[in-house]
Coordinates of C-alpha atoms in Angstrom, one line a residue:
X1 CA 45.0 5.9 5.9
X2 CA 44.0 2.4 6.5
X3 CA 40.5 3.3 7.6
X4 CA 38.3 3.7 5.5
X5 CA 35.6 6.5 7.6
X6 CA 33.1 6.6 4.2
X7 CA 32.7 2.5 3.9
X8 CA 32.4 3.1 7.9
X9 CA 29.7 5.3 7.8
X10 CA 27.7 3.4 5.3
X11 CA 24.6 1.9 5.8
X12 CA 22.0 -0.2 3.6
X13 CA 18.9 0.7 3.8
X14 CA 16.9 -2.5 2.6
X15 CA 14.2 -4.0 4.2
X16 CA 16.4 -7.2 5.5
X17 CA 18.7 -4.9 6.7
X18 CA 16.2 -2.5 8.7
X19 CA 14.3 -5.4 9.8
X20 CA 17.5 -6.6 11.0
X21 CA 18.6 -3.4 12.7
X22 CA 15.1 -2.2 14.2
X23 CA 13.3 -5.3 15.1
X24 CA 15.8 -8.0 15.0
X25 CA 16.0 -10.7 13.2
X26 CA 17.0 -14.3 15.7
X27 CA 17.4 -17.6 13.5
X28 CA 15.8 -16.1 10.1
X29 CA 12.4 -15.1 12.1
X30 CA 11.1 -11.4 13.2
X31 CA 9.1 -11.1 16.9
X32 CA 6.9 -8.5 17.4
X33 CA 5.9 -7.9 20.8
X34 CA 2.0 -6.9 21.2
X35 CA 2.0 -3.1 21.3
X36 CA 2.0 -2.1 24.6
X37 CA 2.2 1.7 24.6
X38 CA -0.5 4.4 25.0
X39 CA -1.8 4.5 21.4
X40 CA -2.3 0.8 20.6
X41 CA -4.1 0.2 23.6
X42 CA -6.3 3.1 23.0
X43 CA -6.9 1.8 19.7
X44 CA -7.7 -1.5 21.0
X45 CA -10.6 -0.5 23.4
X46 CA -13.3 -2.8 23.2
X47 CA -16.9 -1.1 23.2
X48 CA -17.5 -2.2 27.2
X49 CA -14.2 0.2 27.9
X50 CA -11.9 -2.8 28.4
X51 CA -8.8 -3.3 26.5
X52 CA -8.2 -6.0 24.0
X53 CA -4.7 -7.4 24.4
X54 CA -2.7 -8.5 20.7
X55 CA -0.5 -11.6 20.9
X56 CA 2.7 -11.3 19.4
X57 CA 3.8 -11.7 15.9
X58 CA 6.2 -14.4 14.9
X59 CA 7.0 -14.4 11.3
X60 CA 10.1 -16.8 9.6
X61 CA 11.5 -15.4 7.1
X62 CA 11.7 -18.1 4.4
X63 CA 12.3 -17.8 0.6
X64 CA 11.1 -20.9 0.0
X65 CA 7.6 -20.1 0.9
X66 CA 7.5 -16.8 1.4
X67 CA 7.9 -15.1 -2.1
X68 CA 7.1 -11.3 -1.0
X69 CA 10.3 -11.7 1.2
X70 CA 12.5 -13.4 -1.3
X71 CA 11.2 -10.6 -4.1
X72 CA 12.2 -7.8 -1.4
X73 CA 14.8 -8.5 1.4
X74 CA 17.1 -6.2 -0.8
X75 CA 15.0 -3.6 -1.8
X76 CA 14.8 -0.3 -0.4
X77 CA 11.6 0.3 2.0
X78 CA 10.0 2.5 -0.2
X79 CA 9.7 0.0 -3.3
X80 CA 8.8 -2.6 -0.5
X81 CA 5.7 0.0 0.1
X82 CA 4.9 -0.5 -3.1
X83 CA 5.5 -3.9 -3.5
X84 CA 3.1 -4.6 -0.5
X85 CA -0.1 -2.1 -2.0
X86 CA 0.2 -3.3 -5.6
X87 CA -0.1 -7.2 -4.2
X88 CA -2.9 -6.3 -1.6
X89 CA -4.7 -5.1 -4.8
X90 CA -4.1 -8.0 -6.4
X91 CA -5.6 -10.0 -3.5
X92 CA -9.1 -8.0 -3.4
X93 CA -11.4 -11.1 -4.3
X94 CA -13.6 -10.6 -7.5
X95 CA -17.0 -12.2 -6.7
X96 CA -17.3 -12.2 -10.5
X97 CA -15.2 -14.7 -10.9
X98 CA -16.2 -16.7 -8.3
X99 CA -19.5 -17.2 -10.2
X100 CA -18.1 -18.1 -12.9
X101 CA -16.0 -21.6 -11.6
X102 CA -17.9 -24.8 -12.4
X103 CA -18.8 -27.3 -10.1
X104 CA -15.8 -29.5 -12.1
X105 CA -13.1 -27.5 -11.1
X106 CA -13.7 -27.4 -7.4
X107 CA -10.7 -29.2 -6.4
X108 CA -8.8 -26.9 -8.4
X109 CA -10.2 -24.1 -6.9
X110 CA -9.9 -25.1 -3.3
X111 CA -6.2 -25.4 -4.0
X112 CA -6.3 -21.5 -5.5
X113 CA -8.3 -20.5 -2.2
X114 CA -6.0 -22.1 0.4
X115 CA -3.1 -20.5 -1.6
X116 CA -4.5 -17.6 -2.0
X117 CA -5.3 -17.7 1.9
X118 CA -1.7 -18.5 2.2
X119 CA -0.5 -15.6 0.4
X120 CA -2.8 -13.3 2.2
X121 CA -1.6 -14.2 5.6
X122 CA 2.1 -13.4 4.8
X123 CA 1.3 -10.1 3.2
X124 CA -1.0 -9.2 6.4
X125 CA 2.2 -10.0 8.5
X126 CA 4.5 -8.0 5.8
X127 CA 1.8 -5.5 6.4
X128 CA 2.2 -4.9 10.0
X129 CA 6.1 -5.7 9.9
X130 CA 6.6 -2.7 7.1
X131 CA 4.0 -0.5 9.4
X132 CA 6.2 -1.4 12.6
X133 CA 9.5 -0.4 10.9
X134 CA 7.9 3.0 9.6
X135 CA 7.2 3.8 12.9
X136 CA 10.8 2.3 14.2
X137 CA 12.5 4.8 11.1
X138 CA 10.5 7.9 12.4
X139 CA 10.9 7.3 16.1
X140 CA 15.0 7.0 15.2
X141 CA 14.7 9.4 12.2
X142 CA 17.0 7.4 10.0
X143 CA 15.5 8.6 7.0
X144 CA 17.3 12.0 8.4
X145 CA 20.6 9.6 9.1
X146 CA 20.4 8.1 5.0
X147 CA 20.3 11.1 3.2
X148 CA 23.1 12.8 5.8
X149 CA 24.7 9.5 4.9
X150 CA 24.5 9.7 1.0
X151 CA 25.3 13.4 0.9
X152 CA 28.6 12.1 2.3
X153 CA 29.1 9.2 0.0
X154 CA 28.5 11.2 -3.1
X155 CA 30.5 14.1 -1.7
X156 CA 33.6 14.4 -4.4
X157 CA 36.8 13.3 -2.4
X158 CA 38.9 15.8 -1.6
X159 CA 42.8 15.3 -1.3
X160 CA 44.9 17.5 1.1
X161 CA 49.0 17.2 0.3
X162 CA 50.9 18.9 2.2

């Protein structure tokens, strides 16, 4: 009676927390090793036949300066999907506009562009954390394990007296 199995059972699904539980998160910062298994080095054949070798990934995990993770540590992975695309889209440049800047507000517009190159580089690493813990929730199918686990938590309580 004291145990509560329900509150047990439960598990949040958000992206700090999968991050946390699939990839590990040491001192507010996510490793990623290089990919080492079959398919990555296949992909990563250079034209000669030799294989190219990726360093690892080191992101911190700051919400100081990185907004995409202060906007979406909480938020299921899903909207962090769709977080990630609609901001990508955001970030294809516009040549037009380049055209357009005068030769006056080039200071300003180096700031924009080493912002903007910023911004890109943490969504490219948001990119290939959110693609690694895709294939970490499919591998583990805990997409199976969260909806067995909210069939459970919305189950009406049953009470058994006798």
């Amino acid at each position: 009676r004291t145990h509560d199995l329900p509150l047990m059972l439960h598990h949040h699904c958000s992206y700090r927390a999968l991050l946390h539980d699939c990839l590990g998160i040491h001192v507010n910062t996510v490793s990623l090793p290089a990919e080492t298994d079959a398919n990555a080095n296949a992909k990563n054949q250079t034209a000669e036949g030799g294989k190219k070798t990726q360093a690892a990934i080191t992101l911190p995990l700051s919400g100081k300066e990185d907004v995409f993770w202060r906007d979406n540590a909480e938020q299921a992975l899903p909207s962090v999907v769709a977080d990630l695309e609609r901001r990508l889209a955001i970030q294809a440049p516009d040549p037009s506009k380049e055209k357009e800047e005068e030769e006056d507000q080039a200071q300003e517009s180096l700031k924009r562009q080493a912002a903007n190159l910023f911004e890109k580089r943490l969504l490219e690493l948001h990119t290939k954390l959110v693609t690694r813990l895709a294939d970490q929730v499919a591998e583990r199918a805990l997409d199976d394990f969260f909806e067995v686990e909210s069939r459970i938590l919305s189950a009406p309580a049953t009470t058994n007296i006798d």
